[in-house]
XYZ file of C-alpha atoms in Angstrom:
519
model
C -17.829 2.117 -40.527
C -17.853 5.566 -39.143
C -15.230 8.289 -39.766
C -13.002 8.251 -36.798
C -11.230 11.655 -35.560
C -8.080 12.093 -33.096
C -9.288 12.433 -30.014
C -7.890 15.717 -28.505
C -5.184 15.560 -25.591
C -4.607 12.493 -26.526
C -1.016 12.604 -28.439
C 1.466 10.298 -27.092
C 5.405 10.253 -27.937
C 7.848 7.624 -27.424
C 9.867 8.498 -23.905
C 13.668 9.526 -24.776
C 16.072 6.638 -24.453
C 13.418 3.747 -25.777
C 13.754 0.772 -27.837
C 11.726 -0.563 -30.521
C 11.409 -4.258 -29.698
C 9.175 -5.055 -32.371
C 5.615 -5.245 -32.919
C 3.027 -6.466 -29.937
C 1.352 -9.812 -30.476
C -2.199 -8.797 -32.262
C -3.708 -11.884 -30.105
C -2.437 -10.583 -26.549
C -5.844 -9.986 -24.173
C -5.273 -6.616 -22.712
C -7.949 -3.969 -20.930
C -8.711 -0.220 -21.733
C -9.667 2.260 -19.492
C -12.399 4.766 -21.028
C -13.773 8.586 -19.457
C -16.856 9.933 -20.489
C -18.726 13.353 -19.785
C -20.044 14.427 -17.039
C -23.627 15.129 -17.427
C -25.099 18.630 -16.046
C -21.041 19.850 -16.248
C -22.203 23.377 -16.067
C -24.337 22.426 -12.762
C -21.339 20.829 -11.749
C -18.802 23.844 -11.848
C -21.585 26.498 -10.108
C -21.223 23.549 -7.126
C -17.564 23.697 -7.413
C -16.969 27.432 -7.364
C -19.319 27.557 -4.314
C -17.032 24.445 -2.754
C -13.552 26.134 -4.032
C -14.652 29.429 -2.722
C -14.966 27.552 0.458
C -18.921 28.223 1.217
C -19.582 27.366 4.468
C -23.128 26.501 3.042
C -22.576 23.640 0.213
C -23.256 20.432 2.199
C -20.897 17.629 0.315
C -23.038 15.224 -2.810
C -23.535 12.072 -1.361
C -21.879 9.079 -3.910
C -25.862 8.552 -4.723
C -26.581 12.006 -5.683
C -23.005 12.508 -7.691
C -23.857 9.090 -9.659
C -27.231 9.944 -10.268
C -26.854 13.912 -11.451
C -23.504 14.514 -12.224
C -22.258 10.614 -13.545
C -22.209 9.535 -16.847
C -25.103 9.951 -18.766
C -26.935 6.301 -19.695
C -27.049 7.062 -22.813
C -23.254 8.366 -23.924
C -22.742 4.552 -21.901
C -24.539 2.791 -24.462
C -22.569 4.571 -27.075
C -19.737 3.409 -25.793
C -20.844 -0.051 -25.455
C -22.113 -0.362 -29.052
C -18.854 0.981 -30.448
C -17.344 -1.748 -28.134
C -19.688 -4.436 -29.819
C -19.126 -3.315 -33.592
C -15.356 -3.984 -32.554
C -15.448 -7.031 -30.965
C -14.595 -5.756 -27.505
C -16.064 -6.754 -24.076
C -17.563 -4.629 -21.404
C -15.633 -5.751 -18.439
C -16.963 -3.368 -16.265
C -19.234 0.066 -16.408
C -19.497 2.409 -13.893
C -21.638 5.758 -14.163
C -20.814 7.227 -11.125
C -16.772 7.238 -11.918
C -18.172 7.676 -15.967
C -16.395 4.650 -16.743
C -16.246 1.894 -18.945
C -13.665 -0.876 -18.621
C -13.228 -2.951 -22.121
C -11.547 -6.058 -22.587
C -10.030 -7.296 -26.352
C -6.927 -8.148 -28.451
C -4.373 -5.954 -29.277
C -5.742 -6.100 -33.197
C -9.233 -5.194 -31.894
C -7.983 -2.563 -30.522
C -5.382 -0.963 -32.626
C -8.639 -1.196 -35.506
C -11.036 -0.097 -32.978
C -9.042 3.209 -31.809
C -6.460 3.492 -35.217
C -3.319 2.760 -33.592
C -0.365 1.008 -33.618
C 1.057 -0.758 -30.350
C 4.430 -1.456 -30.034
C 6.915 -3.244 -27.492
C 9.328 -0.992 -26.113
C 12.083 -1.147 -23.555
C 13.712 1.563 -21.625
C 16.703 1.297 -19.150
C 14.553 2.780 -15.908
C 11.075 1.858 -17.347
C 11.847 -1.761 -18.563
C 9.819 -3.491 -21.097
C 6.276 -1.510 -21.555
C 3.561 -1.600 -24.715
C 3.760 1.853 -26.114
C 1.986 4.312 -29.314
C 2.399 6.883 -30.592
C 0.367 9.893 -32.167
C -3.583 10.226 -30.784
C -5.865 7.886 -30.485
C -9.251 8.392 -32.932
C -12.588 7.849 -31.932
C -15.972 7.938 -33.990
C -17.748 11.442 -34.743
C -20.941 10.433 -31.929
C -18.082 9.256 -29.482
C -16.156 12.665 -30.308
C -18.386 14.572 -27.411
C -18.975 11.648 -25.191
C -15.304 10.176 -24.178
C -12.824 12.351 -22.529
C -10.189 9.569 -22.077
C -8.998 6.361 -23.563
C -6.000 4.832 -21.412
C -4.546 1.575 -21.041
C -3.774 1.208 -24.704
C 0.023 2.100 -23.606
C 1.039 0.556 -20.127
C 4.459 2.595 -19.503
C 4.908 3.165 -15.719
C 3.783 6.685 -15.428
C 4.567 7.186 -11.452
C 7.015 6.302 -9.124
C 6.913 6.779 -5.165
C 8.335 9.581 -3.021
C 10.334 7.853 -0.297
C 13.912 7.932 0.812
C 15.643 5.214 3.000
C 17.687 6.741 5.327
C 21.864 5.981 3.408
C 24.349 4.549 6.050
C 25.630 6.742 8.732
C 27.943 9.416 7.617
C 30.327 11.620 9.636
C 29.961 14.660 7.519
C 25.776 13.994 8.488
C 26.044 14.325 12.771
C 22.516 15.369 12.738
C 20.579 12.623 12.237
C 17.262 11.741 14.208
C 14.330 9.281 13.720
C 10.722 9.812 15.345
C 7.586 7.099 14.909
C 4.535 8.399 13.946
C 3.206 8.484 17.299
C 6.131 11.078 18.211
C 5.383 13.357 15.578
C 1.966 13.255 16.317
C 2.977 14.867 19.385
C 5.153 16.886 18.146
C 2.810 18.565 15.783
C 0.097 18.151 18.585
C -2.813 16.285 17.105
C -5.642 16.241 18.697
C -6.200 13.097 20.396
C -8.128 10.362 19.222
C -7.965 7.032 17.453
C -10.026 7.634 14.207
C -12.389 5.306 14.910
C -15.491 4.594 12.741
C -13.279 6.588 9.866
C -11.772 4.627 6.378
C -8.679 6.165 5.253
C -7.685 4.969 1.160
C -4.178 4.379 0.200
C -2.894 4.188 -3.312
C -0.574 1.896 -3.980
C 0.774 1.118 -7.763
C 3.040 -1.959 -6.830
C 4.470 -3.997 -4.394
C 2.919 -4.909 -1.350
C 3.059 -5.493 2.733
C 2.999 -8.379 5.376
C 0.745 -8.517 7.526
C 3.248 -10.095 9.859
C 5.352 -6.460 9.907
C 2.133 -4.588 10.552
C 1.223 -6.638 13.524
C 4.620 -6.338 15.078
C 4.877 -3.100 14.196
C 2.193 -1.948 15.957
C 2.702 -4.152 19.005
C 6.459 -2.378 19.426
C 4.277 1.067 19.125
C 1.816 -0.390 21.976
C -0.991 0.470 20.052
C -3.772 -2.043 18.255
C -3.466 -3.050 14.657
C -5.810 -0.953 12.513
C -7.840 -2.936 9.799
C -6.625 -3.237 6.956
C -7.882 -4.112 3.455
C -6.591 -4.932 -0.076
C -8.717 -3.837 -2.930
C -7.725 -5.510 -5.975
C -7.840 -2.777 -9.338
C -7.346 -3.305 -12.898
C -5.987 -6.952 -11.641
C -3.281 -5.913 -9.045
C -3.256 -7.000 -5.713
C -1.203 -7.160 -2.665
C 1.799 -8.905 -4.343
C 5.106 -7.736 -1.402
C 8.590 -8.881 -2.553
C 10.227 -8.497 0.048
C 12.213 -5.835 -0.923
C 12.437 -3.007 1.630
C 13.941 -0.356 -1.047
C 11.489 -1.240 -3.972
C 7.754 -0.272 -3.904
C 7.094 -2.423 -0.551
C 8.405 0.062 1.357
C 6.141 2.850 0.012
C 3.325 0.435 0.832
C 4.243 -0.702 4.221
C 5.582 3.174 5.149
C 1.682 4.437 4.695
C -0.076 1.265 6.108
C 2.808 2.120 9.120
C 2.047 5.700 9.565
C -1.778 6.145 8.855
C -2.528 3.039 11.451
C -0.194 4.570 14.100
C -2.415 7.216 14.017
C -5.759 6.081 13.565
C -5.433 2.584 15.137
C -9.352 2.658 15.124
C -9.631 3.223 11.700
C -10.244 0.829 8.420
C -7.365 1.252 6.038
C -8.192 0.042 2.430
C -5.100 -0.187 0.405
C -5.952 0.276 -3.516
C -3.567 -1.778 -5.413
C -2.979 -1.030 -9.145
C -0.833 -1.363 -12.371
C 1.633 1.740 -12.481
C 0.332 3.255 -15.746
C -1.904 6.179 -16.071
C -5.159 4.308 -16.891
C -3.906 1.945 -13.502
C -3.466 5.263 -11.143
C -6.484 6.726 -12.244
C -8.850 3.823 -11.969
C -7.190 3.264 -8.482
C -8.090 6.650 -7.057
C -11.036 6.674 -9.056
C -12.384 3.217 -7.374
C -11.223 4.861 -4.286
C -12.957 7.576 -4.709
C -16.479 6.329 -5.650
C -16.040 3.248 -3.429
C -19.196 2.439 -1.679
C -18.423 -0.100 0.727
C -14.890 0.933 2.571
C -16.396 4.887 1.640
C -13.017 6.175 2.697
C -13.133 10.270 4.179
C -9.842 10.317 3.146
C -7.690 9.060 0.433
C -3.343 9.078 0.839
C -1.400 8.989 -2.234
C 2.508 8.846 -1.950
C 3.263 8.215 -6.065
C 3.214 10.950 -8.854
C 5.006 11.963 -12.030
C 6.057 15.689 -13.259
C 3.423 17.394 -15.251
C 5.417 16.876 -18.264
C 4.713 13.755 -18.800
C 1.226 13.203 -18.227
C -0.730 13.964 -21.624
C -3.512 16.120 -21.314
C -6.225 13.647 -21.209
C -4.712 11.972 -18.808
C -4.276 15.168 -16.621
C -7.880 16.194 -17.560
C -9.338 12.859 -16.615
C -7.387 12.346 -13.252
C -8.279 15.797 -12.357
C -11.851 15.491 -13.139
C -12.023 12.538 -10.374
C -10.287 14.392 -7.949
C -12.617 17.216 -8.930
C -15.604 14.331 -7.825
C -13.893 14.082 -4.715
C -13.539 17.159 -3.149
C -17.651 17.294 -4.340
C -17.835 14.015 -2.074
C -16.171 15.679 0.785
C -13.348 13.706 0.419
C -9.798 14.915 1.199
C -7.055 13.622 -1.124
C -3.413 14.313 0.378
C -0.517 13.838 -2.162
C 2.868 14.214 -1.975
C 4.641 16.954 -3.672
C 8.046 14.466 -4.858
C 11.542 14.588 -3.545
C 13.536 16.010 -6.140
C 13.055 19.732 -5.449
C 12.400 22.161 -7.696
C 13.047 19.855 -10.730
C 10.763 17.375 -9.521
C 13.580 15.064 -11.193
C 12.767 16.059 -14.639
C 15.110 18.012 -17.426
C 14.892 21.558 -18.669
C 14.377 23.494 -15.195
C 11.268 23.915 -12.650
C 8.396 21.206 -12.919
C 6.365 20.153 -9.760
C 4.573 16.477 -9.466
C 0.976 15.487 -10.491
C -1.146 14.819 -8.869
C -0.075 16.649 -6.238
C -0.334 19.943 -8.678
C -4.424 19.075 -8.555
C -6.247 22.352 -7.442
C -8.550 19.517 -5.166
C -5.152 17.912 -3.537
C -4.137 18.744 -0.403
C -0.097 18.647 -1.467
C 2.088 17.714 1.214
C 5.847 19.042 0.735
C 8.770 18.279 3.499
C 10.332 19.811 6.168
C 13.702 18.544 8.280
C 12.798 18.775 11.886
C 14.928 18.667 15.222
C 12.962 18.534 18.617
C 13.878 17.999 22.140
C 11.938 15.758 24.313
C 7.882 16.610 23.615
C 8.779 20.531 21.638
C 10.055 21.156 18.109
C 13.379 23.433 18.353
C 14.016 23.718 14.551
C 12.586 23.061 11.143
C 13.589 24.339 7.992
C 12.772 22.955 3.820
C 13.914 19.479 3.574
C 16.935 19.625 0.946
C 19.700 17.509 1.426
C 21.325 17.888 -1.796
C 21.250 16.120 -5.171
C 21.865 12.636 -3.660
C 20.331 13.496 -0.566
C 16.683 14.566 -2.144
C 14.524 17.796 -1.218
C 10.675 18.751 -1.134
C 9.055 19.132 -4.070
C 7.302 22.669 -4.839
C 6.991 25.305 -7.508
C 4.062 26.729 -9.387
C 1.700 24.376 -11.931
C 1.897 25.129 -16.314
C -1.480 22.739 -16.104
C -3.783 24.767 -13.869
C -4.772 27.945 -13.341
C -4.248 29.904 -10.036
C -6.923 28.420 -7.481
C -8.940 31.363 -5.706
C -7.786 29.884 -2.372
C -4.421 31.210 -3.674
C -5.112 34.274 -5.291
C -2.679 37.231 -3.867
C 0.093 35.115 -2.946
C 3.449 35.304 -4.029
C 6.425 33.017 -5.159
C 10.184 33.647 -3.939
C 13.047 32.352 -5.275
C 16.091 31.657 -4.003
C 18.042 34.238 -5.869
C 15.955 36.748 -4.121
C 13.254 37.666 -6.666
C 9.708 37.818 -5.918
C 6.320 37.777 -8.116
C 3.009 37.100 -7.793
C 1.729 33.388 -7.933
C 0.003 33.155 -11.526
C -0.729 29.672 -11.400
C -1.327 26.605 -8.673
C 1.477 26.778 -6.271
C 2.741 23.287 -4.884
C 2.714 22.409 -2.225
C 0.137 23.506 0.431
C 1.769 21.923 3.712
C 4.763 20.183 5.013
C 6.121 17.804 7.476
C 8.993 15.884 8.594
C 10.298 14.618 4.897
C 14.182 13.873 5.382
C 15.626 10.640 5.894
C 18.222 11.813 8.339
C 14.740 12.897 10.559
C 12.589 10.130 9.480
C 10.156 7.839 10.349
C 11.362 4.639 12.067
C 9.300 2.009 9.968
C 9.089 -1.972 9.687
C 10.114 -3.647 6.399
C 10.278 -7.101 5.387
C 11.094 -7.627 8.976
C 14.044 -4.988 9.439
C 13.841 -1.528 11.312
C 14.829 0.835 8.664
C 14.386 5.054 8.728
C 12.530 6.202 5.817
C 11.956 9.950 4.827
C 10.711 11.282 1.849
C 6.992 13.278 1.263
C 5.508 9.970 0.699
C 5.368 9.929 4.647
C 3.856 13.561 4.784
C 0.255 12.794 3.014
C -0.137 9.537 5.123
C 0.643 11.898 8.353
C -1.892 14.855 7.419
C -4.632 11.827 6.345
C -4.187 10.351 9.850
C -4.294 13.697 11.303
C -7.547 14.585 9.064
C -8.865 11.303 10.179
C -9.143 11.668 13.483
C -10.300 15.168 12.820
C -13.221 13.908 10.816
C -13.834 11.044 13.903
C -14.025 13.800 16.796
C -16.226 15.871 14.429
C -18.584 12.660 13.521
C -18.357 14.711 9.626
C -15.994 14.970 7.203
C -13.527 17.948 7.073
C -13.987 17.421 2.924
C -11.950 19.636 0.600
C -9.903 21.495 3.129
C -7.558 23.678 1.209
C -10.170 27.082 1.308
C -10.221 26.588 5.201
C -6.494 25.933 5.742
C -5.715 28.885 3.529
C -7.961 31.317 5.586
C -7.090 29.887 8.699
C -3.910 32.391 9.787
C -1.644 30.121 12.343
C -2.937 27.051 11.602
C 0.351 25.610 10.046
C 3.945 25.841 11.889
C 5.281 28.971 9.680
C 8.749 27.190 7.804
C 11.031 30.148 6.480
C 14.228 28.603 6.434
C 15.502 26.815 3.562
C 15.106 26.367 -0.178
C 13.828 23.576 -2.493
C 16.374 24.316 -5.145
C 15.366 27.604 -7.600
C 12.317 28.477 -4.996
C 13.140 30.076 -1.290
C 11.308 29.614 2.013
C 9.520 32.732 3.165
C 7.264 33.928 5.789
C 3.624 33.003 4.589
C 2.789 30.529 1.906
C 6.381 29.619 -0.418
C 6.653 26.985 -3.077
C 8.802 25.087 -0.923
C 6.832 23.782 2.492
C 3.218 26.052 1.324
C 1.986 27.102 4.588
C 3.856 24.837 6.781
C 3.931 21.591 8.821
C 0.612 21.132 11.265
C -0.281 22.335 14.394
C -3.107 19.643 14.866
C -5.325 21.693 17.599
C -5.167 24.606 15.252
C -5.901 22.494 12.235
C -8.618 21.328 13.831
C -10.255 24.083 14.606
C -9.807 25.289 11.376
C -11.778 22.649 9.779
């Protein structure tokens, strides 16, 4: 048997506050997720300078082209798939155009194949989870070919970024709610009903009924959308009927996307909350050929700190494949301020931290009858929840950014030195929220988990009335002065809005005309 290595990135540690259960059952079936290489990666990058320099002459790959010249190559696949035969695993499913290979075994088989130890853990916010620690090893000829091995550990690695509106308080007068439709005015979209477009959603539990959608959309007076479930990695569309668990993140995007493209297909991408789950999801969504979604919404995420680094490298590299596709990816940017919820000061969310997301932070908005009077950062305290924002430790300073600066709310300004989160805003906070449909109850939900389903509808019917897709849009929007409702009120927590870009609500909420003729 060949000398196996650790695999680098690939370290794992225990998460703080975890108990040892005991051993996991060497005969339990379970599924790993592995990454290869890109083939022609130096190719690749001279495309994706041209692309993140915004060159108004790259024409997006088609999947064909990406799978075919920049996929895995067929022979690092058949590496893979002998390693899986000397160890007794099964090749569920292999995919050169995401440069994956999905393997199915034991526990044993795999802790021999990979040289780890799996573990039952439980954790008082987590719950019960298979967990290792240290890296994983791989063979020397695999040591080049795989860039990720996930799944071996199942811990929920994201959690989603919406906020029900808490009972009425007297100390709160202020206190609005808007559907979709209204903000859509409000931020003046262009009209249109996003027909002929798919728009993904990720979803990493929980579920919706199709009997809320339907009379959700009747009470908006507007058709119901179509909408799909795509099962991944064996989820599916499982609702509990539990408005304040992951059901309302689910039925909040299906709510607000098909508001706003009514003519659109929505396929909903339904996963296992662990990193090899989220990343398969978007990756599926991503390289989908059949739904072929122009843009994807995700509303979940996790502070940088703890992804590990091949799981930060791999997601990134299929958000990388996207904005090659000309697909637009819209995350939200979390709603625990500057801490992104995390110890030890400043952290801001993956994925929303991607260089190829568009992050969507939140604003608190007042209006009067069809005009906006006032918006300012969405922070409503500790309890209350804020937009997320700050500046990346995993990536480097995009060139789409590159002269910008960072204020914070002590007064203090520097230069941005690396990604700045997030790029634009929109009505986040629950006391100006979205008036939703739940497990059959009207309920006000806020949070930026509503803000990248409302820029995907609004990119949606962009990419309709254009018959093209607007693709990776953060060069344009940067470049395009006025495009975004300036916010320079407010702060996130240690970072302060300003005039211009600010790590707090990036270049502001939408004016959809002006976006539209940005893009």
């Amino acid at each position: 048997m060949a000398t196996k290595h650790p695999l680098p990135g690939s370290e794992r540690t225990v998460e703080q506050g975890s108990k040892l259960i005991g051993a996991c059952d060497p005969a339990e079936k379970i599924e790993v997720f592995v990454m290869l290489r890109r083939q022609q990666q130096a190719q690749f990058d001279a495309l994706m300078s041209r692309i993140e320099a915004g060159d108004p002459n790259v024409q997006p790959l088609s999947r064909e082209a990406l799978a075919k010249d920049y996929g895995a190559a067929p022979g690092d696949i058949a590496k893979v798939k002998a390693f899986a035969a000397a160890h007794g695993l099964t090749v569920v499913r292999e995919d050169a155009a995401a440069r994956s290979v999905l393997l199915s075994g034991t526990v044993a088989q795999f802790q021999s194949a990979f040289e780890v130890r799996l573990d039952k853990y439980e954790h008082h916010t987590a719950g019960e989870f298979r967990g290792r620690t240290g890296a994983v090893n791989v063979p020397d000829d695999l040591h080049d070919v795989v860039e990720a091995v996930l799944g071996l550990d199942n811990r929920p690695q994201a959690r989603p970024h919406f906020r029900i509106r808490p009972p009425f308080s007297a100390a709160r007068t202020h206190q609005a709610s808007f559907t979709p439709l209204e903000l859509a005015s409000l931020y003046q979209f262009p009209q249109g009903d996003g027909g002929g477009q798919c728009v993904g959603i990720i979803e990493l539990g929980g579920g919706y009924d199709p009997a809320d959608l339907k009379s959700y959309f009747a009470s908006l007076g507007v058709p119901a959308p179509t909408v799909k479930s795509v099962s991944v990695d064996q989820a599916r569309n499982e609702p509990t009927g539990d408005p304040n668990g992951p059901d309302g993140e689910v039925t909040l995007d299906i709510e607000i996307v098909g508001a706003i493209v009514p003519g659109a297909t929505i396929a909903v991408y339904f996963a296992p909350n662990s990193d090899a789950g989220f990343i398969d999801a978007v990756s599926r969504a991503v390289h989908d050929t059949v739904n072929k979604p122009s843009v994807i919404s995700i509303s979940w995420g996790g502070p940088e700190s703890i992804w590990t680094s091949q799981s930060l490298a791999a997601f990134n590299s299929v958000l990388q494949s996207a904005a090659a596709l000309g697909v637009t990816v819209c995350a939200a940017s979390g709603d625990s301020g500057s801490s992104d919820g995390a110890g030890g000061g400043n952290h801001v969310d993956f994925p929303a931290s991607s260089p190829y997301v568009l992050a969507c932070g939140g604003t608190s908005l007042s209006a009067s009858g069809s005009a906006i009077t006032h918006e300012v950062v969405w922070n409503d305290g500790p309890q209350g929840g804020a937009g997320g924002g700050g500046v990346s430790t995993a990536f480097a300073l995009p060139a789409w950014q590159d002269g910008l600066s960072v204020v914070s709310s002590a007064g203090g300004k520097k230069p941005l030195a690396k990604r700045g989160v997030p790029d634009v805003a929109g009505d986040a906070s629950p006391l100006t929220g979205y008036t939703v449909l739940v497990a059959g109850m009207q309920t006000v939900v806020g949070g930026t988990s509503a803000v990248a389903p409302l820029w995907a509808g609004l990119i949606a019917r962009i990419n309709a009335a254009r018959g093209a897709s607007a693709g990776f849009v953060n060069p344009k929007l940067y470049k395009a002065a006025g495009a975004c409702n300036d916010i320079t009120q407010g702060n996130n927590g240690s970072f302060a809005a300003s005039a211009g870009w600010d790590a707090c609500t990036g270049l502001g909420s939408p004016n959809g005309q002006k976006v539209a003729a940005a893009l």
